[in-house]
Amino acid sequence: MDGFVGTPVSTLHEPHTPNMAPTSPASTCSGEQVTLADIGAELRRMTALMVTKEDLTRASDTLHAALKAEVAGIKSDIARQDTRITAIEQRAETAESQWQATDTAIRRQGDLILAMRRHLEDLDNRGRRNNIRVRGVPEADGAGENIAESLTQLFRIILREEAPDHFRFDRAHRALRPRTADGTPRDIVCCIHSFTLKEQIMLKARSRAHWTYRGAEVTLYNDLSPLTLDARRALRPVTSALRDRNIPYRWGYPFSINVRRHNELISARCPEDIPAFLQKLEIPNITVQNWILHPLELRPQPQRPPRRRGRDPQDHGWRPDPAQPEE
């Protein structure tokens, strides 16, 4: 600073002995070369490099324009997303209303199908009301078996002195399935013309677990629809619990299981009724198979072999089948 103001440093301070090594001549005279002009030039240069108000204004305007463009783009994207979300919400509301209508229609159709199933099952059982299924009667070899005569003898054994002079069968045949490999006789299904006589036979037959005929144990059953048998098979755990508690029950038509307790009729017609049925009878809950959703698999009915359309060519009366081309 001595070089700037022109006053020697020695006139401002007391003389003293320096403790450091003496400086070189170049270092002592470097400060004397800086002038006020140099300082002013340096200050002007530094001032020129400083940011001015106009620079800040231009930078602020540029940033504002960039931000404005970005915000406009974001607003445009939000508007498009809002339009899409509104359309999606409208479609969702429409789909929900359609789904509710479809669900209601499906439930209504399910109720109608269940009602039709029960009605068809009841019609099938009514068509079999005169039938008796006889199990255990030995099966004769060949086609010479007289089923009507065998049934007449068996029913006379059951009815004894109450047997009529003549049994009229509308039809009587073995079960329509192939013979088993172990030789177990097929069931006999017979339709008795008189429903009163059929009920009389079944009433007497229930007095024993089985009857002896031709050295074999024979059992009589009502001929029921496969759907009814499937439902009864699914309710075996329930009927076993009822028998263990000595609770009498009866089967109803259309299908139901009925128990009368304290002058109240307790019934179950479908799998959904079983929990309430067991609760009223104070029986722990029992899981049963849904016999409506998982019915018995229908087996294909046996069919007769295809009939020949023509006769043997050796026969003089043979004529070619018009539906078959001649060779």
PDB file of N, CA and C in Angstrom, residues 38-100:
ATOM      1  N   ASP A  38      -3.838   1.275 -12.698  1.00  0.00           N
ATOM      2  CA  ASP A  38      -4.018  -0.181 -12.801  1.00  0.00           C
ATOM      3  C   ASP A  38      -5.199  -0.638 -11.948  1.00  0.00           C
ATOM      4  N   ILE A  39      -5.293  -0.046 -10.780  1.00  0.00           N
ATOM      5  CA  ILE A  39      -6.416  -0.424  -9.911  1.00  0.00           C
ATOM      6  C   ILE A  39      -7.726  -0.034 -10.553  1.00  0.00           C
ATOM      7  N   GLY A  40      -7.806   1.154 -11.136  1.00  0.00           N
ATOM      8  CA  GLY A  40      -9.057   1.570 -11.796  1.00  0.00           C
ATOM      9  C   GLY A  40      -9.407   0.674 -12.957  1.00  0.00           C
ATOM     10  N   ALA A  41      -8.383   0.285 -13.725  1.00  0.00           N
ATOM     11  CA  ALA A  41      -8.655  -0.627 -14.848  1.00  0.00           C
ATOM     12  C   ALA A  41      -9.161  -1.979 -14.359  1.00  0.00           C
ATOM     13  N   GLU A  42      -8.535  -2.427 -13.276  1.00  0.00           N
ATOM     14  CA  GLU A  42      -8.982  -3.705 -12.731  1.00  0.00           C
ATOM     15  C   GLU A  42     -10.408  -3.616 -12.198  1.00  0.00           C
ATOM     16  N   LEU A  43     -10.718  -2.498 -11.559  1.00  0.00           N
ATOM     17  CA  LEU A  43     -12.076  -2.330 -11.051  1.00  0.00           C
ATOM     18  C   LEU A  43     -13.086  -2.253 -12.177  1.00  0.00           C
ATOM     19  N   ARG A  44     -12.725  -1.537 -13.249  1.00  0.00           N
ATOM     20  CA  ARG A  44     -13.640  -1.473 -14.402  1.00  0.00           C
ATOM     21  C   ARG A  44     -13.845  -2.850 -15.034  1.00  0.00           C
ATOM     22  N   ARG A  45     -12.753  -3.618 -15.106  1.00  0.00           N
ATOM     23  CA  ARG A  45     -12.877  -4.971 -15.669  1.00  0.00           C
ATOM     24  C   ARG A  45     -13.782  -5.846 -14.809  1.00  0.00           C
ATOM     25  N   MET A  46     -13.592  -5.747 -13.503  1.00  0.00           N
ATOM     26  CA  MET A  46     -14.428  -6.543 -12.609  1.00  0.00           C
ATOM     27  C   MET A  46     -15.880  -6.084 -12.645  1.00  0.00           C
ATOM     28  N   THR A  47     -16.066  -4.778 -12.780  1.00  0.00           N
ATOM     29  CA  THR A  47     -17.436  -4.255 -12.873  1.00  0.00           C
ATOM     30  C   THR A  47     -18.111  -4.731 -14.149  1.00  0.00           C
ATOM     31  N   ALA A  48     -17.350  -4.805 -15.217  1.00  0.00           N
ATOM     32  CA  ALA A  48     -17.921  -5.298 -16.483  1.00  0.00           C
ATOM     33  C   ALA A  48     -18.328  -6.759 -16.397  1.00  0.00           C
ATOM     34  N   LEU A  49     -17.596  -7.482 -15.564  1.00  0.00           N
ATOM     35  CA  LEU A  49     -17.939  -8.909 -15.418  1.00  0.00           C
ATOM     36  C   LEU A  49     -19.111  -9.146 -14.476  1.00  0.00           C
ATOM     37  N   MET A  50     -19.498  -8.181 -13.699  1.00  0.00           N
ATOM     38  CA  MET A  50     -20.617  -8.353 -12.764  1.00  0.00           C
ATOM     39  C   MET A  50     -21.949  -8.413 -13.504  1.00  0.00           C
ATOM     40  N   VAL A  51     -22.935  -9.160 -12.929  1.00  0.00           N
ATOM     41  CA  VAL A  51     -24.273  -9.323 -13.511  1.00  0.00           C
ATOM     42  C   VAL A  51     -25.069  -8.061 -13.251  1.00  0.00           C
ATOM     43  N   THR A  52     -25.682  -7.593 -14.334  1.00  0.00           N
ATOM     44  CA  THR A  52     -26.474  -6.378 -14.210  1.00  0.00           C
ATOM     45  C   THR A  52     -27.948  -6.703 -14.042  1.00  0.00           C
ATOM     46  N   LYS A  53     -28.716  -5.645 -13.790  1.00  0.00           N
ATOM     47  CA  LYS A  53     -30.163  -5.793 -13.631  1.00  0.00           C
ATOM     48  C   LYS A  53     -30.814  -6.276 -14.910  1.00  0.00           C
ATOM     49  N   GLU A  54     -30.315  -5.795 -16.048  1.00  0.00           N
ATOM     50  CA  GLU A  54     -30.866  -6.251 -17.325  1.00  0.00           C
ATOM     51  C   GLU A  54     -30.614  -7.742 -17.528  1.00  0.00           C
ATOM     52  N   ASP A  55     -29.400  -8.186 -17.117  1.00  0.00           N
ATOM     53  CA  ASP A  55     -29.112  -9.619 -17.238  1.00  0.00           C
ATOM     54  C   ASP A  55     -30.061 -10.448 -16.373  1.00  0.00           C
ATOM     55  N   LEU A  56     -30.276  -9.995 -15.154  1.00  0.00           N
ATOM     56  CA  LEU A  56     -31.208 -10.715 -14.274  1.00  0.00           C
ATOM     57  C   LEU A  56     -32.621 -10.715 -14.845  1.00  0.00           C
ATOM     58  N   THR A  57     -33.019  -9.590 -15.447  1.00  0.00           N
ATOM     59  CA  THR A  57     -34.361  -9.508 -16.034  1.00  0.00           C
ATOM     60  C   THR A  57     -34.503 -10.472 -17.204  1.00  0.00           C
ATOM     61  N   ARG A  58     -33.454 -10.473 -18.077  1.00  0.00           N
ATOM     62  CA  ARG A  58     -33.502 -11.404 -19.216  1.00  0.00           C
ATOM     63  C   ARG A  58     -33.519 -12.861 -18.748  1.00  0.00           C
ATOM     64  N   ALA A  59     -32.707 -13.202 -17.757  1.00  0.00           N
ATOM     65  CA  ALA A  59     -32.696 -14.585 -17.243  1.00  0.00           C
ATOM     66  C   ALA A  59     -34.030 -14.959 -16.614  1.00  0.00           C
ATOM     67  N   SER A  60     -34.607 -13.978 -15.877  1.00  0.00           N
ATOM     68  CA  SER A  60     -35.908 -14.246 -15.262  1.00  0.00           C
ATOM     69  C   SER A  60     -36.987 -14.447 -16.311  1.00  0.00           C
ATOM     70  N   ASP A  61     -36.944 -13.626 -17.370  1.00  0.00           N
ATOM     71  CA  ASP A  61     -37.945 -13.796 -18.437  1.00  0.00           C
ATOM     72  C   ASP A  61     -37.788 -15.133 -19.136  1.00  0.00           C
ATOM     73  N   THR A  62     -36.541 -15.499 -19.402  1.00  0.00           N
ATOM     74  CA  THR A  62     -36.305 -16.798 -20.057  1.00  0.00           C
ATOM     75  C   THR A  62     -36.804 -17.961 -19.191  1.00  0.00           C
ATOM     76  N   LEU A  63     -36.467 -17.912 -17.888  1.00  0.00           N
ATOM     77  CA  LEU A  63     -36.917 -18.973 -16.977  1.00  0.00           C
ATOM     78  C   LEU A  63     -38.437 -18.989 -16.865  1.00  0.00           C
ATOM     79  N   HIS A  64     -39.042 -17.793 -16.821  1.00  0.00           N
ATOM     80  CA  HIS A  64     -40.493 -17.731 -16.725  1.00  0.00           C
ATOM     81  C   HIS A  64     -41.150 -18.331 -17.957  1.00  0.00           C
ATOM     82  N   ALA A  65     -40.593 -18.025 -19.137  1.00  0.00           N
ATOM     83  CA  ALA A  65     -41.154 -18.583 -20.370  1.00  0.00           C
ATOM     84  C   ALA A  65     -41.008 -20.102 -20.411  1.00  0.00           C
ATOM     85  N   ALA A  66     -39.842 -20.591 -19.980  1.00  0.00           N
ATOM     86  CA  ALA A  66     -39.633 -22.046 -19.978  1.00  0.00           C
ATOM     87  C   ALA A  66     -40.587 -22.734 -19.008  1.00  0.00           C
ATOM     88  N   LEU A  67     -40.715 -22.137 -17.800  1.00  0.00           N
ATOM     89  CA  LEU A  67     -41.633 -22.722 -16.829  1.00  0.00           C
ATOM     90  C   LEU A  67     -43.073 -22.652 -17.305  1.00  0.00           C
ATOM     91  N   LYS A  68     -43.418 -21.546 -17.960  1.00  0.00           N
ATOM     92  CA  LYS A  68     -44.779 -21.417 -18.473  1.00  0.00           C
ATOM     93  C   LYS A  68     -45.075 -22.478 -19.523  1.00  0.00           C
ATOM     94  N   ALA A  69     -44.093 -22.738 -20.388  1.00  0.00           N
ATOM     95  CA  ALA A  69     -44.280 -23.785 -21.404  1.00  0.00           C
ATOM     96  C   ALA A  69     -44.410 -25.162 -20.762  1.00  0.00           C
ATOM     97  N   GLU A  70     -43.574 -25.414 -19.753  1.00  0.00           N
ATOM     98  CA  GLU A  70     -43.652 -26.704 -19.068  1.00  0.00           C
ATOM     99  C   GLU A  70     -44.990 -26.873 -18.352  1.00  0.00           C
ATOM    100  N   VAL A  71     -45.446 -25.811 -17.684  1.00  0.00           N
ATOM    101  CA  VAL A  71     -46.735 -25.886 -16.972  1.00  0.00           C
ATOM    102  C   VAL A  71     -47.877 -26.074 -17.961  1.00  0.00           C
ATOM    103  N   ALA A  72     -47.795 -25.398 -19.127  1.00  0.00           N
ATOM    104  CA  ALA A  72     -48.840 -25.579 -20.137  1.00  0.00           C
ATOM    105  C   ALA A  72     -48.878 -27.021 -20.635  1.00  0.00           C
ATOM    106  N   GLY A  73     -47.693 -27.605 -20.833  1.00  0.00           N
ATOM    107  CA  GLY A  73     -47.663 -29.013 -21.243  1.00  0.00           C
ATOM    108  C   GLY A  73     -48.234 -29.931 -20.185  1.00  0.00           C
ATOM    109  N   ILE A  74     -47.897 -29.656 -18.919  1.00  0.00           N
ATOM    110  CA  ILE A  74     -48.431 -30.484 -17.830  1.00  0.00           C
ATOM    111  C   ILE A  74     -49.944 -30.339 -17.740  1.00  0.00           C
ATOM    112  N   LYS A  75     -50.438 -29.086 -17.900  1.00  0.00           N
ATOM    113  CA  LYS A  75     -51.886 -28.886 -17.873  1.00  0.00           C
ATOM    114  C   LYS A  75     -52.562 -29.633 -19.015  1.00  0.00           C
ATOM    115  N   SER A  76     -51.954 -29.612 -20.184  1.00  0.00           N
ATOM    116  CA  SER A  76     -52.528 -30.345 -21.322  1.00  0.00           C
ATOM    117  C   SER A  76     -52.569 -31.841 -21.046  1.00  0.00           C
ATOM    118  N   ASP A  77     -51.473 -32.364 -20.480  1.00  0.00           N
ATOM    119  CA  ASP A  77     -51.454 -33.800 -20.139  1.00  0.00           C
ATOM    120  C   ASP A  77     -52.503 -34.129 -19.088  1.00  0.00           C
ATOM    121  N   ILE A  78     -52.646 -33.271 -18.080  1.00  0.00           N
ATOM    122  CA  ILE A  78     -53.647 -33.518 -17.032  1.00  0.00           C
ATOM    123  C   ILE A  78     -55.052 -33.487 -17.628  1.00  0.00           C
ATOM    124  N   ALA A  79     -55.285 -32.532 -18.566  1.00  0.00           N
ATOM    125  CA  ALA A  79     -56.605 -32.463 -19.190  1.00  0.00           C
ATOM    126  C   ALA A  79     -56.904 -33.731 -19.986  1.00  0.00           C
ATOM    127  N   ARG A  80     -55.889 -34.219 -20.727  1.00  0.00           N
ATOM    128  CA  ARG A  80     -56.106 -35.466 -21.472  1.00  0.00           C
ATOM    129  C   ARG A  80     -56.345 -36.635 -20.519  1.00  0.00           C
ATOM    130  N   GLN A  81     -55.547 -36.710 -19.435  1.00  0.00           N
ATOM    131  CA  GLN A  81     -55.757 -37.787 -18.474  1.00  0.00           C
ATOM    132  C   GLN A  81     -57.128 -37.685 -17.815  1.00  0.00           C
ATOM    133  N   ASP A  82     -57.560 -36.449 -17.530  1.00  0.00           N
ATOM    134  CA  ASP A  82     -58.880 -36.267 -16.931  1.00  0.00           C
ATOM    135  C   ASP A  82     -59.974 -36.745 -17.875  1.00  0.00           C
ATOM    136  N   THR A  83     -59.809 -36.461 -19.171  1.00  0.00           N
ATOM    137  CA  THR A  83     -60.792 -36.941 -20.151  1.00  0.00           C
ATOM    138  C   THR A  83     -60.810 -38.464 -20.208  1.00  0.00           C
ATOM    139  N   ARG A  84     -59.622 -39.062 -20.201  1.00  0.00           N
ATOM    140  CA  ARG A  84     -59.560 -40.531 -20.247  1.00  0.00           C
ATOM    141  C   ARG A  84     -60.136 -41.149 -18.977  1.00  0.00           C
ATOM    142  N   ILE A  85     -59.816 -40.542 -17.810  1.00  0.00           N
ATOM    143  CA  ILE A  85     -60.338 -41.087 -16.542  1.00  0.00           C
ATOM    144  C   ILE A  85     -61.850 -40.961 -16.500  1.00  0.00           C
ATOM    145  N   THR A  86     -62.373 -39.830 -17.004  1.00  0.00           N
ATOM    146  CA  THR A  86     -63.830 -39.667 -17.043  1.00  0.00           C
ATOM    147  C   THR A  86     -64.478 -40.722 -17.925  1.00  0.00           C
ATOM    148  N   ALA A  87     -63.871 -40.975 -19.089  1.00  0.00           N
ATOM    149  CA  ALA A  87     -64.406 -42.016 -19.985  1.00  0.00           C
ATOM    150  C   ALA A  87     -64.329 -43.392 -19.333  1.00  0.00           C
ATOM    151  N   ILE A  88     -63.209 -43.660 -18.635  1.00  0.00           N
ATOM    152  CA  ILE A  88     -63.057 -44.961 -17.973  1.00  0.00           C
ATOM    153  C   ILE A  88     -64.088 -45.118 -16.863  1.00  0.00           C
ATOM    154  N   GLU A  89     -64.317 -44.063 -16.094  1.00  0.00           N
ATOM    155  CA  GLU A  89     -65.318 -44.134 -15.025  1.00  0.00           C
ATOM    156  C   GLU A  89     -66.710 -44.374 -15.598  1.00  0.00           C
ATOM    157  N   GLN A  90     -67.031 -43.705 -16.713  1.00  0.00           N
ATOM    158  CA  GLN A  90     -68.332 -43.930 -17.333  1.00  0.00           C
ATOM    159  C   GLN A  90     -68.466 -45.367 -17.819  1.00  0.00           C
ATOM    160  N   ARG A  91     -67.399 -45.887 -18.439  1.00  0.00           N
ATOM    161  CA  ARG A  91     -67.435 -47.281 -18.889  1.00  0.00           C
ATOM    162  C   ARG A  91     -67.538 -48.236 -17.711  1.00  0.00           C
ATOM    163  N   ALA A  92     -66.837 -47.907 -16.612  1.00  0.00           N
ATOM    164  CA  ALA A  92     -66.917 -48.774 -15.423  1.00  0.00           C
ATOM    165  C   ALA A  92     -68.326 -48.775 -14.847  1.00  0.00           C
ATOM    166  N   GLU A  93     -68.960 -47.596 -14.788  1.00  0.00           N
ATOM    167  CA  GLU A  93     -70.334 -47.533 -14.287  1.00  0.00           C
ATOM    168  C   GLU A  93     -71.278 -48.318 -15.194  1.00  0.00           C
ATOM    169  N   THR A  94     -71.083 -48.180 -16.514  1.00  0.00           N
ATOM    170  CA  THR A  94     -71.928 -48.939 -17.443  1.00  0.00           C
ATOM    171  C   THR A  94     -71.701 -50.436 -17.284  1.00  0.00           C
ATOM    172  N   ALA A  95     -70.406 -50.835 -17.171  1.00  0.00           N
ATOM    173  CA  ALA A  95     -70.103 -52.259 -17.005  1.00  0.00           C
ATOM    174  C   ALA A  95     -70.663 -52.792 -15.687  1.00  0.00           C
ATOM    175  N   GLU A  96     -70.601 -51.971 -14.619  1.00  0.00           N
ATOM    176  CA  GLU A  96     -71.133 -52.426 -13.331  1.00  0.00           C
ATOM    177  C   GLU A  96     -72.643 -52.619 -13.393  1.00  0.00           C
ATOM    178  N   SER A  97     -73.340 -51.681 -14.037  1.00  0.00           N
ATOM    179  CA  SER A  97     -74.785 -51.833 -14.170  1.00  0.00           C
ATOM    180  C   SER A  97     -75.133 -53.051 -15.020  1.00  0.00           C
ATOM    181  N   GLN A  98     -74.374 -53.256 -16.111  1.00  0.00           N
ATOM    182  CA  GLN A  98     -74.618 -54.442 -16.931  1.00  0.00           C
ATOM    183  C   GLN A  98     -74.307 -55.715 -16.160  1.00  0.00           C
ATOM    184  N   TRP A  99     -73.209 -55.683 -15.362  1.00  0.00           N
ATOM    185  CA  TRP A  99     -72.870 -56.866 -14.575  1.00  0.00           C
ATOM    186  C   TRP A  99     -73.960 -57.173 -13.561  1.00  0.00           C
ATOM    187  N   GLN A 100     -74.493 -56.141 -12.904  1.00  0.00           N
ATOM    188  CA  GLN A 100     -75.566 -56.375 -11.942  1.00  0.00           C
ATOM    189  C   GLN A 100     -76.804 -56.951 -12.617  1.00  0.00           C
TER     190      GLN A 100
END
